[in-house]
Amino acid sequence: MVLNIPRPLSKVAGPREIVRQFVPSWFAVTMGTGILAVVIKDFPFQFPHQDDLGWAYWFFNVGLFGIFSILFLSRWIFFFNDAIPMFHHPVQSMFLGAIPMGLATIVNGLVLFGTPHWGNSATIAAIVLWFVDVGLAVLCGLLVPIFMLTTHSHALESMSAVWLLPVVPGEVAAASGGLLLAVVQNQRLAQNIAFISMLLWGFSVPLSMSILVIFFLRLVLHKLPPSDLIISCLLPLGPIGTGALAATELGLYAKRTFENSGYGVSATTFQSLASATPAIAMFVATALWGYGVWWLVIAIFAIGHTLRNRLPFNLGWWGLIFPLGVFTASTADLYKLTDFYLFRIPAAVLICILFVLWWVVMFHTVVRAYSGELFYAPCLGPRQACTQNELEI
């Protein structure tokens, strides 16, 4: 009798092959796990052990990020020539943006979970990692588009929302910078972080909105993407939700950061900024939230329409988690900023949905990682068929 039960890692040649085939899209797992920890912390209705649950997810996320970082760096050390083609691949290169976005969730957790337990040492670690994250976000936001302009082969018909991935890390870092303002005690440093976050918002959000225009044009002219890419229709929620989240974080902590600062003319300017930023943030975040609702409905329709066919699982399924997660986090922050129940109820519902989705996607990820199916780098070309796919009993 033959059962389709794969042996462990039966679809890869060995542990070295896992390293050689390791791709940056694995960091999407840390993005989704990290944002789930954040939104559990922000759940608008208190429940027992809420902080403990969020802490557990964040701690698990730190472990995942550490393992993935070791595997990714090992690929560059031991298989340098096989890692270079990643930059020239029109899809895999986009997922380089997942690395700084995954790191940003570590920074957020240090602020939300680490500082209450470890005090100032966690704050210092968060600040250091945030500046590293800013550097990676800027590098990714410039380097990958340069490759798109010079070496990649792209066409409107084959475009997907993964074009957003190298651009969005800037605004993700901006949102983390806004959250950092809650714990940074040095006012001058806090102001520098605030201004850098504003610059990163401008570095990322306008370009992301431009890409969304092109993506909508692609949908109108060439209809929905193929089933293996249909999950990417949810990716637009990423830049929209993060743009709103960065605005709300800056709005929540602007007064503390800018009031009683400077001398003479600069003092008046900072005081004006402290009083005006919350109102500006509320307007910008609310407008983006409305835009996000539109894209959410479109994405649900697109995925539901495609469910008539089988949706093949791949790491792109994590595109369900992080974009919905940052949109949910911005919804929870809007409730904090406005005390408006229009945001409180949707935030609670979305967090519950996100929790269920995370378990579904993680289950499929673990099962396929166990067989080795997910350890495959498209930039290296087709993988040879395995000879031991089945377990005979």
Coordinates of C-alpha atoms in Angstrom, one line a residue:
M1 CA 0.0 0.0 0.0
V2 CA 1.3 3.4 -0.9
L3 CA 0.5 6.6 1.1
N4 CA 1.3 10.1 0.0
I5 CA 3.2 10.8 3.2
P6 CA 6.5 12.5 2.4
R7 CA 9.6 11.8 4.3
P8 CA 11.2 14.7 6.1
L9 CA 12.8 17.0 3.5
S10 CA 12.2 14.4 0.8
K11 CA 11.9 17.1 -1.9
V12 CA 15.4 18.6 -1.3
A13 CA 18.7 16.9 -1.7
G14 CA 19.9 17.7 1.9
P15 CA 20.5 20.4 4.4
R16 CA 23.0 22.2 2.2
E17 CA 20.4 22.4 -0.5
I18 CA 18.0 24.1 2.0
V19 CA 20.6 26.8 2.4
R20 CA 21.3 27.1 -1.3
Q21 CA 17.5 27.3 -2.1
F22 CA 16.7 29.7 0.8
V23 CA 14.9 32.8 -0.5
P24 CA 14.0 36.1 1.1
S25 CA 10.2 35.4 0.8
W26 CA 10.6 33.3 3.9
F27 CA 10.8 36.6 5.9
A28 CA 7.2 37.2 5.0
V29 CA 6.5 34.6 7.8
T30 CA 8.2 36.9 10.3
M31 CA 6.2 39.9 9.0
G32 CA 2.9 38.1 9.5
T33 CA 3.8 36.6 12.9
G34 CA 5.2 39.9 14.2
I35 CA 2.2 42.0 13.2
L36 CA -0.1 39.5 14.8
A37 CA 1.7 40.0 18.1
V38 CA 1.3 43.7 17.8
V39 CA -2.5 43.6 17.1
I40 CA -3.1 41.2 19.9
K41 CA -1.5 43.7 22.2
D42 CA -3.8 46.4 20.7
F43 CA -7.0 44.3 20.9
P44 CA -9.6 47.0 21.8
F45 CA -11.4 44.7 24.3
Q46 CA -9.3 43.4 27.2
F47 CA -9.2 39.7 27.8
P48 CA -7.2 37.5 30.3
H49 CA -3.5 36.9 29.5
Q50 CA -3.7 39.3 26.5
D51 CA -0.2 40.6 27.0
D52 CA 1.2 37.1 27.5
L53 CA -0.3 35.9 24.3
G54 CA 1.2 38.8 22.3
W55 CA 4.5 38.3 24.1
A56 CA 4.5 34.6 23.1
Y57 CA 3.9 35.4 19.4
W58 CA 6.6 38.1 19.4
F59 CA 9.1 35.8 21.1
F60 CA 8.4 33.1 18.6
N61 CA 8.8 35.7 15.8
V62 CA 12.3 36.6 17.2
G63 CA 13.3 33.0 16.9
L64 CA 12.0 32.7 13.3
F65 CA 13.8 35.9 12.3
G66 CA 17.0 34.6 13.8
I67 CA 16.8 31.3 12.0
F68 CA 15.9 32.8 8.7
S69 CA 18.7 35.4 9.0
I70 CA 21.3 32.6 9.6
L71 CA 20.0 30.7 6.6
F72 CA 20.0 33.7 4.4
L73 CA 23.5 34.8 5.4
S74 CA 24.8 31.3 5.0
R75 CA 23.5 31.3 1.4
W76 CA 25.7 34.3 0.7
I77 CA 28.7 32.8 2.5
F78 CA 28.6 29.3 1.1
F79 CA 26.7 29.7 -2.2
F80 CA 27.6 33.3 -3.3
N81 CA 27.4 32.6 -7.0
D82 CA 24.0 31.0 -6.6
A83 CA 22.7 34.0 -4.5
I84 CA 23.6 36.7 -7.1
P85 CA 20.9 35.7 -9.6
M86 CA 18.3 36.7 -6.9
F87 CA 18.9 40.4 -7.7
H88 CA 18.1 39.7 -11.4
H89 CA 14.9 37.7 -10.8
P90 CA 11.8 40.0 -11.4
V91 CA 9.9 38.5 -8.5
Q92 CA 12.3 37.1 -5.9
S93 CA 14.2 40.4 -5.8
M94 CA 11.0 42.1 -4.7
F95 CA 10.9 40.0 -1.5
L96 CA 14.2 41.5 -0.3
G97 CA 11.8 44.1 1.1
A98 CA 10.5 41.5 3.5
I99 CA 13.8 41.5 5.5
P100 CA 13.5 45.1 6.8
M101 CA 9.8 44.7 7.3
G102 CA 10.3 41.6 9.3
L103 CA 13.0 43.4 11.4
A104 CA 10.5 46.3 12.0
T105 CA 8.2 43.8 13.8
I106 CA 11.1 43.0 16.1
V107 CA 11.5 46.7 16.9
N108 CA 7.8 47.1 17.6
G109 CA 7.9 44.1 20.0
L110 CA 10.9 45.5 21.9
V111 CA 8.8 48.7 22.5
L112 CA 5.6 47.0 23.3
F113 CA 6.8 43.9 25.2
G114 CA 10.5 44.4 25.9
T115 CA 10.5 47.8 27.5
P116 CA 7.9 46.9 30.2
H117 CA 10.0 43.8 31.2
W118 CA 13.6 44.9 30.5
G119 CA 13.4 48.7 30.8
N120 CA 15.9 51.0 29.2
S121 CA 18.0 48.2 27.8
A122 CA 15.1 47.1 25.5
T123 CA 14.6 50.7 24.5
I124 CA 18.3 51.1 23.5
A125 CA 18.1 47.8 21.6
A126 CA 15.0 49.0 19.8
I127 CA 16.6 52.3 18.8
V128 CA 19.7 50.6 17.4
L129 CA 17.7 48.0 15.5
W130 CA 15.4 50.8 14.2
F131 CA 18.4 52.6 12.6
V132 CA 19.6 49.4 11.1
D133 CA 16.0 48.8 9.8
V134 CA 16.0 52.4 8.3
G135 CA 19.2 51.7 6.4
L136 CA 18.0 48.4 5.0
A137 CA 14.6 50.0 4.0
V138 CA 16.3 52.8 2.2
L139 CA 18.8 50.5 0.5
C140 CA 16.0 48.1 -0.6
G141 CA 13.8 51.0 -1.8
L142 CA 16.6 52.3 -4.0
L143 CA 18.5 49.2 -5.1
V144 CA 15.6 47.0 -6.3
P145 CA 13.9 49.7 -8.4
I146 CA 17.3 50.4 -10.0
F147 CA 17.4 46.7 -11.0
M148 CA 13.8 47.0 -12.2
L149 CA 14.9 49.9 -14.5
T150 CA 18.0 48.3 -15.8
T151 CA 18.0 44.5 -15.8
H152 CA 14.6 43.1 -15.1
S153 CA 12.1 42.2 -17.8
H154 CA 8.6 43.4 -16.8
A155 CA 5.3 43.8 -18.7
L156 CA 2.0 45.3 -17.7
E157 CA 0.2 42.1 -18.3
S158 CA 2.4 40.1 -16.0
M159 CA 2.6 42.7 -13.3
S160 CA 1.5 41.9 -9.8
A161 CA 1.3 43.8 -6.5
V162 CA 4.6 42.4 -5.4
W163 CA 6.1 45.5 -7.0
L164 CA 5.1 47.2 -3.7
L165 CA 7.4 45.0 -1.6
P166 CA 10.7 46.8 -2.0
V167 CA 9.0 50.2 -1.7
V168 CA 6.9 49.7 1.4
P169 CA 9.7 49.1 4.0
G170 CA 10.3 52.9 4.2
E171 CA 6.8 53.5 5.6
V172 CA 7.0 50.4 7.8
A173 CA 10.1 51.9 9.4
A174 CA 8.3 55.2 9.7
A175 CA 5.5 53.5 11.6
S176 CA 8.0 51.8 13.9
G177 CA 9.7 55.1 14.4
G178 CA 6.4 56.7 15.5
L179 CA 6.0 53.9 18.0
L180 CA 9.5 54.4 19.3
L181 CA 8.6 58.0 20.3
A182 CA 6.5 56.5 23.1
V183 CA 9.6 55.2 25.0
V184 CA 12.5 57.4 23.9
Q185 CA 13.3 59.7 26.8
N186 CA 15.9 62.0 25.1
Q187 CA 13.8 64.7 23.5
R188 CA 16.4 65.6 20.8
L189 CA 16.7 62.0 19.8
A190 CA 13.0 61.6 19.7
Q191 CA 12.7 64.6 17.4
N192 CA 15.3 63.2 15.1
I193 CA 13.4 59.9 15.0
A194 CA 10.2 61.8 14.3
F195 CA 11.6 63.8 11.4
I196 CA 13.3 60.7 9.9
S197 CA 10.0 58.9 10.1
M198 CA 8.3 61.7 8.3
L199 CA 11.0 61.6 5.6
L200 CA 10.6 57.8 5.3
W201 CA 6.8 58.3 4.9
G202 CA 7.4 60.6 2.0
F203 CA 10.1 58.2 0.6
S204 CA 7.6 55.4 0.4
V205 CA 3.9 56.3 0.4
P206 CA 3.7 58.5 -2.7
L207 CA 5.6 55.9 -4.8
S208 CA 3.4 53.1 -3.4
M209 CA 0.2 55.0 -4.3
S210 CA 1.7 55.4 -7.9
I211 CA 2.2 51.6 -8.1
L212 CA -1.3 51.0 -7.0
V213 CA -2.6 53.2 -9.9
I214 CA -0.6 51.0 -12.3
F215 CA -1.8 47.8 -10.7
F216 CA -5.4 48.9 -11.0
L217 CA -4.8 49.7 -14.6
R218 CA -3.3 46.2 -15.1
L219 CA -6.4 44.7 -13.5
V220 CA -8.7 46.6 -15.7
L221 CA -6.9 45.8 -18.9
H222 CA -5.8 42.2 -18.2
K223 CA -8.2 41.1 -15.5
L224 CA -7.3 39.1 -12.4
P225 CA -3.9 37.5 -11.9
P226 CA -3.5 33.7 -12.2
S227 CA -4.5 31.6 -9.3
D228 CA -1.0 31.2 -7.9
L229 CA -0.7 35.0 -7.7
I230 CA -4.2 35.9 -6.7
I231 CA -3.3 36.4 -3.0
S232 CA -1.2 39.4 -4.2
C233 CA -4.5 41.3 -4.7
L234 CA -4.4 41.8 -0.9
L235 CA -1.0 43.4 -0.9
P236 CA -2.3 46.9 -1.6
L237 CA -3.6 46.9 2.0
G238 CA 0.1 46.9 3.1
P239 CA 1.1 50.4 2.0
I240 CA -2.3 51.8 2.7
G241 CA -2.5 50.4 6.2
T242 CA 1.1 51.2 7.0
G243 CA 0.8 54.7 5.7
A244 CA -2.2 55.2 8.0
L245 CA -0.4 53.4 10.9
A246 CA 2.7 55.7 10.6
A247 CA 0.4 58.7 10.6
T248 CA -1.5 57.6 13.7
E249 CA 1.7 56.7 15.6
L250 CA 3.2 60.1 14.9
G251 CA -0.2 61.7 15.8
L252 CA -0.4 59.9 19.1
Y253 CA 3.1 60.9 20.3
A254 CA 3.8 64.2 18.5
K255 CA 2.8 66.4 21.4
R256 CA 5.1 64.6 23.8
T257 CA 7.9 64.9 21.2
F258 CA 7.7 68.5 20.1
E259 CA 6.2 70.5 23.0
N260 CA 8.6 72.7 25.1
S261 CA 11.4 72.4 22.5
G262 CA 13.7 74.9 20.9
Y263 CA 14.2 78.6 21.5
G264 CA 12.7 81.7 20.0
V265 CA 11.2 81.1 16.6
S266 CA 11.9 77.4 16.7
A267 CA 10.1 77.0 20.0
T268 CA 6.9 78.5 18.4
T269 CA 7.3 76.2 15.4
F270 CA 7.7 73.1 17.5
Q271 CA 4.7 74.0 19.6
S272 CA 2.6 74.5 16.5
L273 CA 3.8 71.2 15.2
A274 CA 2.9 69.5 18.5
S275 CA -0.7 70.8 18.4
A276 CA -1.2 70.4 14.6
T277 CA 0.2 66.9 14.0
P278 CA -2.6 64.9 15.7
A279 CA -5.2 66.6 13.6
I280 CA -3.2 66.1 10.4
A281 CA -2.6 62.5 11.3
M282 CA -6.2 61.9 12.0
F283 CA -7.3 63.3 8.6
V284 CA -4.5 61.4 6.7
A285 CA -5.0 58.1 8.4
T286 CA -8.8 58.2 8.1
A287 CA -8.7 59.0 4.4
L288 CA -6.2 56.2 3.8
W289 CA -8.4 53.8 5.9
G290 CA -11.3 54.5 3.6
Y291 CA -9.1 53.8 0.6
G292 CA -8.0 50.6 2.3
V293 CA -11.7 49.5 2.8
W294 CA -12.2 49.8 -1.0
W295 CA -9.1 47.7 -1.8
L296 CA -10.1 45.1 0.9
V297 CA -13.5 44.6 -0.8
I298 CA -11.8 44.3 -4.2
A299 CA -9.3 41.8 -2.8
I300 CA -12.0 39.7 -1.2
F301 CA -14.0 39.6 -4.5
A302 CA -10.8 38.6 -6.5
I303 CA -9.8 35.8 -4.1
G304 CA -13.4 34.6 -3.8
H305 CA -13.9 34.6 -7.6
T306 CA -10.7 32.5 -8.0
L307 CA -11.7 30.0 -5.2
R308 CA -13.7 28.2 -7.8
N309 CA -10.3 26.9 -8.9
R310 CA -7.7 25.3 -6.6
L311 CA -5.4 27.9 -5.1
P312 CA -1.9 26.4 -4.9
F313 CA -0.1 27.1 -1.7
N314 CA 3.1 29.0 -1.7
L315 CA 4.9 31.5 0.6
G316 CA 2.9 34.2 -1.1
W317 CA 0.0 33.2 1.1
W318 CA 1.6 35.2 3.9
G319 CA 0.5 38.1 1.8
L320 CA -2.8 37.5 3.5
I321 CA -1.4 38.2 6.9
F322 CA 0.9 41.3 7.0
P323 CA -1.2 43.6 4.8
L324 CA -4.3 42.8 6.7
G325 CA -2.4 43.1 9.9
V326 CA -1.1 46.6 9.4
F327 CA -4.5 47.7 8.2
T328 CA -5.9 46.2 11.4
A329 CA -3.3 47.9 13.5
S330 CA -4.1 51.3 11.9
T331 CA -7.8 50.6 12.6
A332 CA -7.0 50.0 16.3
D333 CA -4.8 53.2 16.4
L334 CA -7.5 55.2 14.8
Y335 CA -9.8 54.1 17.7
K336 CA -7.1 55.3 20.2
L337 CA -6.9 58.6 18.3
T338 CA -10.6 59.3 17.8
D339 CA -12.4 57.1 20.4
F340 CA -14.9 56.4 17.6
Y341 CA -16.7 53.0 17.7
L342 CA -16.6 52.9 13.9
F343 CA -13.0 51.8 14.3
R344 CA -13.2 49.8 17.6
I345 CA -15.6 47.1 16.3
P346 CA -13.9 46.5 13.0
A347 CA -10.5 46.3 14.7
A348 CA -11.7 43.6 17.0
V349 CA -13.3 41.6 14.1
L350 CA -10.2 41.9 11.9
I351 CA -7.9 40.8 14.7
C352 CA -10.0 37.6 15.2
I353 CA -10.0 36.9 11.4
L354 CA -6.2 37.6 11.4
F355 CA -5.6 35.1 14.2
V356 CA -7.5 32.3 12.3
L357 CA -5.8 33.1 9.0
W358 CA -2.4 33.0 10.7
W359 CA -3.0 29.4 12.0
V360 CA -4.3 28.3 8.6
V361 CA -1.3 29.6 6.7
M362 CA 1.2 28.5 9.3
F363 CA -0.2 25.0 9.2
H364 CA 0.3 24.8 5.5
T365 CA 3.8 26.3 5.8
V366 CA 4.9 23.8 8.4
V367 CA 3.6 20.8 6.4
R368 CA 5.3 21.9 3.2
A369 CA 8.5 22.9 4.9
Y370 CA 8.6 19.5 6.5
S371 CA 8.6 17.9 3.0
G372 CA 11.0 20.4 1.7
E373 CA 8.6 21.6 -1.0
L374 CA 9.0 25.3 0.0
F375 CA 12.8 25.3 -0.2
Y376 CA 13.0 26.3 -3.8
A377 CA 14.6 29.4 -5.4
P378 CA 13.0 30.2 -8.7
C379 CA 16.0 32.3 -9.6
L380 CA 18.1 29.1 -9.9
G381 CA 15.8 27.6 -12.5
P382 CA 13.6 24.5 -12.4
R383 CA 14.2 22.1 -9.6
Q384 CA 14.9 18.5 -10.5
A385 CA 12.1 16.0 -9.7
C386 CA 12.6 14.0 -6.5
T387 CA 12.8 10.3 -6.6
Q388 CA 11.5 9.7 -3.0
N389 CA 8.2 11.5 -2.9
E390 CA 6.2 8.7 -1.3
L391 CA 6.5 6.5 1.7
E392 CA 5.7 2.8 1.1
I393 CA 4.2 0.8 3.9

